[in-house]
Structures are given as structure tokens and as C-alpha cells.
Amino acid sequence: MQALTKIAPDRTELKKLPIPRYGARDVLVHVRSAALCGTDLHVYNWNSWAQGAGIHLPVVMGHECCGDVVAFGSEVKGIEAGDKVVAETHIPCGECYQCQNGEQHICHNLKMFSIHTDGCFAEYAVIPAACARKIPREIPYDVGALMEPVGTALRAVAAAQVGGKSVVVVGCGPIGLFAVAAAAALGAAKIIATDSSAFRLAVAEKLNVDMALHSADKNNVQAVLGATGGYGADAVIEASGSREGIKQSFQLLRKGGRVVLVGLPDNPVELDLVKDVVFKEAKIIGIHGREMFKTWRQMENLLVSGKLVVDPVITHILPLACWRDGFELAKSGQACKVIYHP
Ligand SMILES: NC(=O)c1ccc[n+]([C@@H]2O[C@H](COP(=O)([O-])OP(=O)(O)OC[C@H]3O[C@@H](n4cnc5c(N)ncnc54)[C@H](O)[C@@H]3O)[C@@H](O)[C@H]2O)c1
Ligand SMILES: [Zn+2]
Ligand SMILES: [Zn+2]
């Protein structure tokens, strides 16, 4: 099979590899659609994060995927050949405190699919059965391939409790755009989005945001106050991972509101805790991935019902042979989600 492989820090190649062997607790999947994510760019560029992530080279890249089960190990239960599955990328140990208390997505010994295992930019992938989520047939492969990041965004929005309320999504990368879509699905009354990219703000408009604000515009805080009766937004989802975006999230929030932090800044960020958190009584919630499998069920229900619409975030679909074009598009900022068909 063809597999996009990170061979060495400065070498990434589409390689011909044998169909991978699977263990007693694994599922072998024929990958039909796989999506490019910021993490893949980090691994490709072999930046400081990738160097410290515990990746053993060579590794097959890619973690966001949807496909059909073709075989499974002797200890796997509840999965049949032909099932449509998506990889949940958090691999729990099943034994630690978190795993035994309903928080396996933040397992104490958490491993990540395609970081600690081979990934899915390939014709076939091995997914640990504990992370192979069977999804309804009605969900198309290309949407299935997005469910990992969509789930993160949906969970952030669910934690923000936006029903009937105003929400600002800071940052319109894929995660922020999926958060916009999720906020609409969960009944937000007013959705405002910010970004520095006109291209991405245009996609936010396609998702019917009430206001799309350029992040460099000095009047943003005023605009949000103006749209919220002078109070600030009930909830803010921080999906830029930038220092400025994180700081501004607290300025855009009303007293007593909820800030959900999803973005990952490269360095520690200083906050004015007295003004922005303590006297404001801001509720700060950190989100790492999806709850297993509460978020998945909620997401499947919303996708099948047509209430959660994420297709406008897909800007490019390419054969895996054109993998380099996808990486270039992602780097250029003139793309949101790039999908590969292996
Ligand atoms: N917590 C999690 O489980 C989780 C999962 C996936 C991604 N992430 C993180 O979430 C963040 C978003 O992911 P993504 O894939 O959408 O990344 P991305 O880099 O594609 O998107 C970030 C967006 O923020 C915009 N931006 C930059 N500065 C801004 C500012 N001051 N105000 C508003 N927008 C600004 C950028 O133009 C870009 O469009 C990243 O930091 C990523 O590492 C976290
Ligand atoms: Zn991802
Ligand atoms: Zn565990």
C-alpha cells in the first residue's frame, strides 16, 4: 500500500509498505478519507513540539480518518467487518484513576494515535479497538474524517453552555470554524467570530455567523459590547492559541461568563487575574479532545439530524499522491480542511 511516511527529521515520502499487521485488540481499516491537521504540519516540519512528542521514526503520518473495517483481532468485541469507523486519537490505558472514573480521554498514561502508533495517511491503518468508533453509515467518509476535530469543538461549545446565549469564537481555523457550526447546532442566539485571515472569515460567513471581526481591528471589544447590550459575550471559545487571542477572550467576556480554552499557545501566557478572572467571576474551562464516548454520540446525533453542518470547512479534496500540494495549501493559509483520498 501507499503510505505517507515521516522517515527522518528532514525526510517525508510516500512509500510502498506492506498492509500493516494487527494485534489481538486492534482493528484493520481500509482508509477512505483522511484529513490534514496542524499536528501533521508540526511533524512534517519536525519542530520542537514534534521533537519532544515521543515519536519513533519512521512513522506513518495522519490521525484524522474514516474508513471501513476489513479485519480485527481475536479479543475485539462489538465491531464487524464492513463497519464504518473513525479513529478517536486518544488511546487510554484503561487502568489509571481517570480511565476508571469516566475520564479516559485524559488518561494518566495517554498515548496518541499516529504519534505513538502508525497513522492513517495510507490505504490501510491499524486502529486500537478501544479508539475505533463505529459511526452511522449516513455520515459520509469525508465528514467522518473530520469528526476528531469537530468533536473537540463540539465539546468546547457544549462546555460553554451557549443555548439561547451569545458566544464569541476567537480564531477561525478548523477548530474555531467547527465551533461556530457547533454553536449554531446547540442553539446559540448570537455567534461572533474573529480571525486575522479574510479567507477564513469568509468561511465563517458561509457558516452564518452573525458577525465576523478582523482580529487586528482595534474596535473589536467595542463591537462585541455593542452586540451584547454593553455587557460582553456570555461565552468565549478560544481557538486561536495566540497570546493576543487568549488575552482578548477575557475582554470580550461578560462578568460571570464562561471562557473555554482550546487553543495551545507555544509559550506561557500572562493574564490579569484580578480584573479578568476573579472580579469577573470568569469560569475557565480547559478542553483536551472529546469525551469517550459521550461527545461522539452527541456529534453523531447532530450530524445525522442535519443540525451540525461542517462541509463548508472542507476547502480541498486531493488524492494522497498529491500530499505535498495539501501541505503547501495548509501552509499558505488559503485552505481550511484539506482531505486526502488514499
Ligand atoms: N485542546 C485540544 O484538544 C486541541 C485539539 C486540536 C487543536 N488544538 C489547538 O487549537 C488551536 C486551533 O486549531 P486549528 O487547527 O484551528 O489551528 P489554526 O492554526 O488553523 O487556526 C488558528 C486560527 O487563529 C487565527 N488567529 C491568530 N491570532 C489570532 C487572534 N489574535 N485573534 C483571532 N484569531 C487569531 C489564525 O489566523 C488561524 O486562522 C491550535 O492552537 C491547536 O493547537 C487544541
Ligand atoms: Zn488533528
Ligand atoms: Zn488511563
Short mmCIF file of C-alpha atoms and ligand atoms in Angstrom, two decimals:
data_model
loop_
_atom_site.label_atom_id
_atom_site.label_comp_id
_atom_site.label_asym_id
_atom_site.label_seq_id
_atom_site.Cartn_x
_atom_site.Cartn_y
_atom_site.Cartn_z
CA MET A 1 0.00 0.00 0.00
CA GLN A 2 0.99 3.66 -0.34
CA ALA A 3 1.65 5.40 2.99
CA LEU A 4 2.87 8.93 3.73
CA THR A 5 5.81 8.24 5.99
CA LYS A 6 7.97 10.51 8.11
CA ILE A 7 11.26 8.73 7.65
CA ALA A 8 13.75 11.13 9.22
CA PRO A 9 13.60 14.72 10.57
CA ASP A 10 14.20 16.09 7.06
CA ARG A 11 12.55 13.31 5.01
CA THR A 12 8.86 12.69 4.34
CA GLU A 13 7.90 10.34 1.49
CA LEU A 14 5.00 8.43 0.03
CA LYS A 15 6.32 4.89 0.50
CA LYS A 16 5.17 1.48 -0.64
CA LEU A 17 4.63 -0.55 2.54
CA PRO A 18 3.00 -3.93 3.23
CA ILE A 19 -0.56 -3.86 4.60
CA PRO A 20 0.08 -3.49 8.35
CA ARG A 21 -0.21 -6.41 10.79
CA TYR A 22 -2.76 -6.01 13.58
CA GLY A 23 -2.79 -7.31 17.16
CA ALA A 24 -5.46 -9.09 19.20
CA ARG A 25 -7.00 -5.76 20.31
CA ASP A 26 -6.68 -3.90 17.00
CA VAL A 27 -8.87 -3.19 14.03
CA LEU A 28 -7.56 -3.09 10.44
CA VAL A 29 -9.28 -0.32 8.48
CA HIS A 30 -9.43 0.44 4.76
CA VAL A 31 -8.99 4.22 4.89
CA ARG A 32 -11.45 6.02 2.61
CA SER A 33 -10.84 9.61 3.70
CA ALA A 34 -8.20 11.31 5.88
CA ALA A 35 -7.84 14.95 6.87
CA LEU A 36 -4.75 17.08 7.29
CA CYS A 37 -4.34 18.74 10.70
CA GLY A 38 -1.96 21.31 12.20
CA THR A 39 -0.26 18.48 14.10
CA ASP A 40 0.74 16.87 10.78
CA LEU A 41 2.48 20.12 9.79
CA HIS A 42 4.39 20.08 13.10
CA VAL A 43 5.56 16.52 12.42
CA TYR A 44 6.41 17.33 8.80
CA ASN A 45 8.45 20.39 9.89
CA TRP A 46 9.87 18.40 12.82
CA ASN A 47 9.56 21.47 15.08
CA SER A 48 10.43 21.50 18.78
CA TRP A 49 6.98 20.11 19.71
CA ALA A 50 7.40 17.16 17.31
CA GLN A 51 10.92 16.50 18.56
CA GLY A 52 9.64 16.22 22.14
CA ALA A 53 6.40 14.32 21.41
CA GLY A 54 7.86 10.82 21.76
CA ILE A 55 7.58 9.92 18.07
CA HIS A 56 9.71 6.99 16.89
CA LEU A 57 10.69 7.35 13.24
CA PRO A 58 9.82 6.07 10.74
CA VAL A 59 6.10 6.63 11.32
CA VAL A 60 3.07 6.68 9.02
CA MET A 61 1.59 10.17 9.39
CA GLY A 62 -2.02 11.34 9.82
CA HIS A 63 -4.61 10.80 12.56
CA GLU A 64 -7.98 12.14 11.30
CA CYS A 65 -9.62 9.43 9.23
CA CYS A 66 -12.69 7.43 8.33
CA GLY A 67 -12.85 4.03 6.68
CA ASP A 68 -14.23 0.52 6.66
CA VAL A 69 -13.22 -2.32 8.95
CA VAL A 70 -11.65 -5.17 6.96
CA ALA A 71 -10.34 -7.34 9.81
CA PHE A 72 -9.97 -7.34 13.60
CA GLY A 73 -8.05 -9.12 16.35
CA SER A 74 -9.28 -12.11 18.37
CA GLU A 75 -10.11 -10.06 21.50
CA VAL A 76 -12.12 -7.36 19.72
CA LYS A 77 -15.83 -7.24 20.55
CA GLY A 78 -18.65 -5.17 19.07
CA ILE A 79 -17.04 -4.50 15.68
CA GLU A 80 -17.76 -6.31 12.42
CA ALA A 81 -16.07 -6.34 9.04
CA GLY A 82 -17.68 -3.60 6.91
CA ASP A 83 -18.40 -1.28 9.85
CA LYS A 84 -17.68 2.38 9.12
CA VAL A 85 -15.25 3.68 11.75
CA VAL A 86 -13.39 6.82 12.74
CA ALA A 87 -10.23 6.95 14.85
CA GLU A 88 -10.60 8.55 18.26
CA THR A 89 -6.98 9.64 18.68
CA HIS A 90 -6.70 9.45 22.46
CA ILE A 91 -5.54 5.94 23.39
CA PRO A 92 -6.37 5.28 27.06
CA CYS A 93 -4.59 2.71 29.27
CA GLY A 94 -7.87 1.52 30.82
CA GLU A 95 -6.33 1.15 34.26
CA CYS A 96 -5.47 4.56 35.73
CA TYR A 97 -7.63 6.74 38.01
CA GLN A 98 -9.01 8.79 35.09
CA CYS A 99 -9.77 5.71 32.99
CA GLN A 100 -11.70 4.17 35.87
CA ASN A 101 -13.61 7.37 36.60
CA GLY A 102 -15.08 8.22 33.22
CA GLU A 103 -12.24 10.48 32.04
CA GLN A 104 -10.31 8.14 29.79
CA HIS A 105 -9.79 10.94 27.23
CA ILE A 106 -7.34 12.47 29.73
CA CYS A 107 -5.85 9.12 30.78
CA HIS A 108 -2.85 9.45 33.07
CA ASN A 109 -0.82 7.36 30.62
CA LEU A 110 -2.38 8.83 27.48
CA LYS A 111 -0.98 7.69 24.13
CA MET A 112 -1.90 9.29 20.81
CA PHE A 113 -2.80 7.59 17.53
CA SER A 114 -0.17 8.45 14.84
CA ILE A 115 2.22 9.84 17.49
CA HIS A 116 2.80 6.64 19.46
CA THR A 117 1.47 4.39 16.68
CA ASP A 118 1.45 4.48 12.88
CA GLY A 119 -1.28 6.74 11.49
CA CYS A 120 -3.76 6.84 8.62
CA PHE A 121 -2.33 8.68 5.61
CA ALA A 122 -2.30 5.28 3.95
CA GLU A 123 -4.58 2.83 2.20
CA TYR A 124 -4.86 0.75 5.38
CA ALA A 125 -4.44 1.68 9.05
CA VAL A 126 -4.40 -0.22 12.32
CA ILE A 127 -6.55 1.43 14.99
CA PRO A 128 -6.64 0.15 18.60
CA ALA A 129 -10.16 -1.24 19.12
CA ALA A 130 -10.56 0.99 22.21
CA CYS A 131 -10.39 4.02 19.85
CA ALA A 132 -12.19 2.70 16.77
CA ARG A 133 -15.54 4.48 16.90
CA LYS A 134 -18.25 2.86 14.79
CA ILE A 135 -20.30 5.65 13.19
CA PRO A 136 -23.68 5.65 11.41
CA ARG A 137 -23.47 4.76 7.68
CA GLU A 138 -25.30 8.00 6.74
CA ILE A 139 -22.29 10.10 7.72
CA PRO A 140 -20.15 10.50 4.57
CA TYR A 141 -16.49 9.39 4.71
CA ASP A 142 -15.23 12.97 4.26
CA VAL A 143 -17.33 14.20 7.18
CA GLY A 144 -16.29 11.16 9.22
CA ALA A 145 -12.66 12.14 8.65
CA LEU A 146 -13.39 15.48 10.34
CA MET A 147 -15.08 14.07 13.42
CA GLU A 148 -11.98 14.11 15.60
CA PRO A 149 -11.52 17.92 15.41
CA VAL A 150 -15.28 18.53 15.13
CA GLY A 151 -15.70 16.61 18.38
CA THR A 152 -13.15 18.78 20.14
CA ALA A 153 -15.00 21.89 19.01
CA LEU A 154 -18.42 20.47 19.87
CA ARG A 155 -17.25 19.58 23.34
CA ALA A 156 -15.86 23.09 23.86
CA VAL A 157 -19.17 24.61 22.80
CA ALA A 158 -21.16 22.19 24.97
CA ALA A 159 -18.99 23.19 27.95
CA ALA A 160 -19.67 26.86 27.14
CA GLN A 161 -23.46 26.26 27.54
CA VAL A 162 -24.41 28.52 24.62
CA GLY A 163 -28.12 27.64 24.19
CA GLY A 164 -30.00 30.93 23.78
CA LYS A 165 -26.84 32.90 24.53
CA SER A 166 -24.15 34.97 22.83
CA VAL A 167 -20.79 33.37 22.04
CA VAL A 168 -17.58 34.66 20.53
CA VAL A 169 -15.27 32.20 18.78
CA VAL A 170 -11.74 33.58 18.76
CA GLY A 171 -9.81 32.12 15.82
CA CYS A 172 -11.37 30.65 12.67
CA GLY A 173 -9.00 27.81 11.91
CA PRO A 174 -10.74 24.45 11.51
CA ILE A 175 -11.34 24.15 15.27
CA GLY A 176 -12.87 27.63 15.51
CA LEU A 177 -14.98 27.10 12.40
CA PHE A 178 -16.25 23.78 13.74
CA ALA A 179 -17.04 25.60 16.99
CA VAL A 180 -19.11 28.12 15.01
CA ALA A 181 -21.00 25.23 13.39
CA ALA A 182 -21.46 23.53 16.78
CA ALA A 183 -22.69 26.75 18.41
CA ALA A 184 -25.37 27.01 15.73
CA ALA A 185 -26.30 23.34 16.24
CA LEU A 186 -26.58 23.82 20.01
CA GLY A 187 -28.84 26.84 19.68
CA ALA A 188 -26.63 29.87 20.35
CA ALA A 189 -28.63 33.07 19.91
CA LYS A 190 -25.71 35.15 18.59
CA ILE A 191 -22.41 33.89 17.16
CA ILE A 192 -19.47 36.24 16.63
CA ALA A 193 -16.15 35.05 15.15
CA THR A 194 -12.73 36.69 14.92
CA ASP A 195 -9.65 35.94 12.83
CA SER A 196 -6.83 37.76 11.06
CA SER A 197 -7.43 35.90 7.78
CA ALA A 198 -10.01 37.25 5.34
CA PHE A 199 -10.13 33.80 3.71
CA ARG A 200 -11.12 32.13 6.97
CA LEU A 201 -13.57 34.86 7.98
CA ALA A 202 -15.27 34.26 4.62
CA VAL A 203 -15.74 30.60 5.55
CA ALA A 204 -17.17 31.70 8.91
CA GLU A 205 -19.68 33.83 6.96
CA LYS A 206 -20.67 30.73 4.99
CA LEU A 207 -21.47 29.13 8.34
CA ASN A 208 -23.84 32.05 9.02
CA VAL A 209 -22.04 33.85 11.85
CA ASP A 210 -23.87 36.97 12.97
CA MET A 211 -20.64 38.99 12.99
CA ALA A 212 -17.17 38.27 11.55
CA LEU A 213 -14.49 40.54 13.03
CA HIS A 214 -10.92 41.03 11.88
CA SER A 215 -8.74 40.36 14.92
CA ALA A 216 -6.45 43.32 14.21
CA ASP A 217 -9.37 45.76 14.32
CA LYS A 218 -8.98 47.88 17.47
CA ASN A 219 -12.78 48.28 17.75
CA ASN A 220 -13.48 44.58 18.28
CA VAL A 221 -14.12 44.80 22.00
CA GLN A 222 -16.48 47.74 21.40
CA ALA A 223 -18.23 45.80 18.63
CA VAL A 224 -18.83 42.81 20.91
CA LEU A 225 -20.01 45.03 23.77
CA GLY A 226 -22.33 46.79 21.32
CA ALA A 227 -23.78 43.46 20.20
CA THR A 228 -24.34 42.25 23.77
CA GLY A 229 -26.09 45.17 25.42
CA GLY A 230 -22.80 46.56 26.71
CA TYR A 231 -22.10 43.50 28.89
CA GLY A 232 -19.81 41.28 26.81
CA ALA A 233 -20.47 37.79 25.49
CA ASP A 234 -21.97 35.05 27.66
CA ALA A 235 -19.28 32.67 26.43
CA VAL A 236 -15.99 32.78 24.55
CA ILE A 237 -14.31 29.84 22.84
CA GLU A 238 -10.57 30.47 22.45
CA ALA A 239 -9.45 28.59 19.35
CA SER A 240 -6.55 30.71 18.11
CA GLY A 241 -3.87 29.52 20.51
CA SER A 242 -2.34 33.00 20.21
CA ARG A 243 -1.30 35.13 23.17
CA GLU A 244 -3.39 38.07 21.88
CA GLY A 245 -6.42 35.87 21.24
CA ILE A 246 -6.27 34.42 24.74
CA LYS A 247 -5.92 37.83 26.38
CA GLN A 248 -8.73 39.28 24.27
CA SER A 249 -11.04 36.37 25.12
CA PHE A 250 -11.31 37.70 28.67
CA GLN A 251 -12.02 41.26 27.49
CA LEU A 252 -14.85 40.01 25.28
CA LEU A 253 -16.47 38.05 28.12
CA ARG A 254 -19.23 39.38 30.36
CA LYS A 255 -18.98 39.16 34.14
CA GLY A 256 -19.89 35.64 35.20
CA GLY A 257 -19.36 34.23 31.70
CA ARG A 258 -17.53 31.10 30.55
CA VAL A 259 -14.21 31.01 28.71
CA VAL A 260 -13.39 27.71 27.11
CA LEU A 261 -9.72 27.33 26.24
CA VAL A 262 -8.94 25.01 23.34
CA GLY A 263 -6.01 26.76 21.59
CA LEU A 264 -2.50 25.73 22.58
CA PRO A 265 -0.12 28.69 22.92
CA ASP A 266 3.56 27.94 22.26
CA ASN A 267 4.59 29.75 25.46
CA PRO A 268 3.07 30.60 28.86
CA VAL A 269 0.56 33.47 28.69
CA GLU A 270 0.16 36.09 31.43
CA LEU A 271 -3.36 37.12 32.50
CA ASP A 272 -4.65 39.95 34.68
CA LEU A 273 -6.26 37.53 37.15
CA VAL A 274 -7.83 40.19 39.38
CA LYS A 275 -9.61 42.03 36.59
CA ASP A 276 -10.18 39.27 34.06
CA VAL A 277 -10.91 36.30 36.28
CA VAL A 278 -11.51 36.94 40.00
CA PHE A 279 -13.68 40.07 39.97
CA LYS A 280 -15.23 39.00 36.69
CA GLU A 281 -16.00 35.55 38.14
CA ALA A 282 -14.97 34.08 34.81
CA LYS A 283 -15.39 30.34 34.58
CA ILE A 284 -12.34 28.96 32.80
CA ILE A 285 -12.62 25.53 31.24
CA GLY A 286 -9.79 23.65 29.51
CA ILE A 287 -10.68 21.10 26.86
CA HIS A 288 -8.49 18.29 25.60
CA GLY A 289 -10.21 16.32 22.87
CA ARG A 290 -13.53 14.53 23.10
CA GLU A 291 -15.20 12.68 25.96
CA MET A 292 -15.17 8.97 25.20
CA PHE A 293 -17.74 8.43 24.01
CA LYS A 294 -20.32 10.93 25.19
CA THR A 295 -19.15 13.62 22.73
CA TRP A 296 -19.17 11.10 19.88
CA ARG A 297 -22.79 10.11 20.43
CA GLN A 298 -23.86 13.75 20.62
CA MET A 299 -21.90 14.56 17.44
CA GLU A 300 -23.32 11.57 15.54
CA ASN A 301 -26.87 12.56 16.51
CA LEU A 302 -26.32 16.16 15.38
CA LEU A 303 -24.64 15.17 12.09
CA VAL A 304 -27.29 12.60 11.18
CA SER A 305 -30.12 15.02 12.03
CA GLY A 306 -28.56 17.64 9.73
CA LYS A 307 -28.31 20.18 12.56
CA LEU A 308 -24.50 20.14 12.61
CA VAL A 309 -23.19 21.18 9.20
CA VAL A 310 -19.42 21.14 8.70
CA ASP A 311 -18.95 20.69 4.94
CA PRO A 312 -18.10 24.36 4.19
CA VAL A 313 -14.88 23.88 6.20
CA ILE A 314 -13.63 21.37 3.61
CA THR A 315 -11.80 23.51 1.04
CA HIS A 316 -9.76 20.86 -0.81
CA ILE A 317 -10.00 17.14 -1.59
CA LEU A 318 -6.88 15.54 -3.09
CA PRO A 319 -5.58 12.08 -3.87
CA LEU A 320 -2.90 11.06 -1.34
CA ALA A 321 -0.38 11.06 -4.21
CA CYS A 322 -0.72 14.90 -4.17
CA TRP A 323 0.07 15.06 -0.45
CA ARG A 324 2.67 17.79 -0.97
CA ASP A 325 0.08 20.13 -2.52
CA GLY A 326 -2.06 19.68 0.59
CA PHE A 327 0.76 20.64 2.92
CA GLU A 328 1.55 23.69 0.77
CA LEU A 329 -2.12 24.74 0.76
CA ALA A 330 -2.31 24.38 4.52
CA LYS A 331 0.85 26.45 4.95
CA SER A 332 -0.42 29.17 2.60
CA GLY A 333 -3.43 29.94 4.82
CA GLN A 334 -5.66 29.70 1.72
CA ALA A 335 -7.24 26.48 2.95
CA CYS A 336 -9.24 25.22 5.90
CA LYS A 337 -9.59 21.46 5.86
CA VAL A 338 -7.62 19.52 3.26
CA ILE A 339 -8.84 15.96 2.74
CA TYR A 340 -6.87 13.11 1.18
CA HIS A 341 -8.32 10.08 -0.51
CA PRO A 342 -5.70 7.32 -0.18
N1 LIG B 1 -7.30 21.32 23.07
C1 LIG B 1 -7.37 20.43 22.09
O1 LIG B 1 -7.78 19.27 22.29
C2 LIG B 1 -6.94 20.83 20.72
C3 LIG B 1 -7.19 19.98 19.63
C4 LIG B 1 -6.83 20.44 18.36
C5 LIG B 1 -6.22 21.68 18.21
N2 LIG B 1 -5.96 22.44 19.31
C6 LIG B 1 -5.36 23.77 19.19
O2 LIG B 1 -6.44 24.65 18.87
C7 LIG B 1 -5.94 25.76 18.11
C8 LIG B 1 -6.74 25.87 16.83
O3 LIG B 1 -6.50 24.74 16.00
P1 LIG B 1 -6.64 24.91 14.42
O4 LIG B 1 -6.31 23.59 13.82
O5 LIG B 1 -7.93 25.55 14.10
O6 LIG B 1 -5.40 25.91 14.20
P2 LIG B 1 -5.13 27.04 13.11
O7 LIG B 1 -3.73 27.50 13.36
O8 LIG B 1 -5.51 26.55 11.75
O9 LIG B 1 -6.14 28.20 13.49
C9 LIG B 1 -5.84 29.25 14.34
C10 LIG B 1 -6.50 30.50 13.75
O10 LIG B 1 -6.38 31.56 14.68
C11 LIG B 1 -6.18 32.76 13.96
N3 LIG B 1 -5.60 33.76 14.85
C12 LIG B 1 -4.31 34.01 15.16
N4 LIG B 1 -4.22 35.02 16.05
C13 LIG B 1 -5.49 35.43 16.31
C14 LIG B 1 -6.06 36.41 17.16
N5 LIG B 1 -5.30 37.20 17.94
N6 LIG B 1 -7.40 36.56 17.18
C15 LIG B 1 -8.19 35.76 16.42
N7 LIG B 1 -7.70 34.80 15.60
C16 LIG B 1 -6.38 34.64 15.55
C17 LIG B 1 -5.28 32.32 12.79
O11 LIG B 1 -5.36 33.25 11.72
C18 LIG B 1 -5.87 30.96 12.44
O12 LIG B 1 -6.87 31.04 11.43
C19 LIG B 1 -4.46 25.49 17.91
O13 LIG B 1 -3.73 26.18 18.92
C20 LIG B 1 -4.35 23.99 18.12
O14 LIG B 1 -3.07 23.61 18.56
C21 LIG B 1 -6.31 22.05 20.54
ZN ZN B 2 -5.97 16.72 14.42
ZN ZN B 3 -5.59 5.51 31.84
#
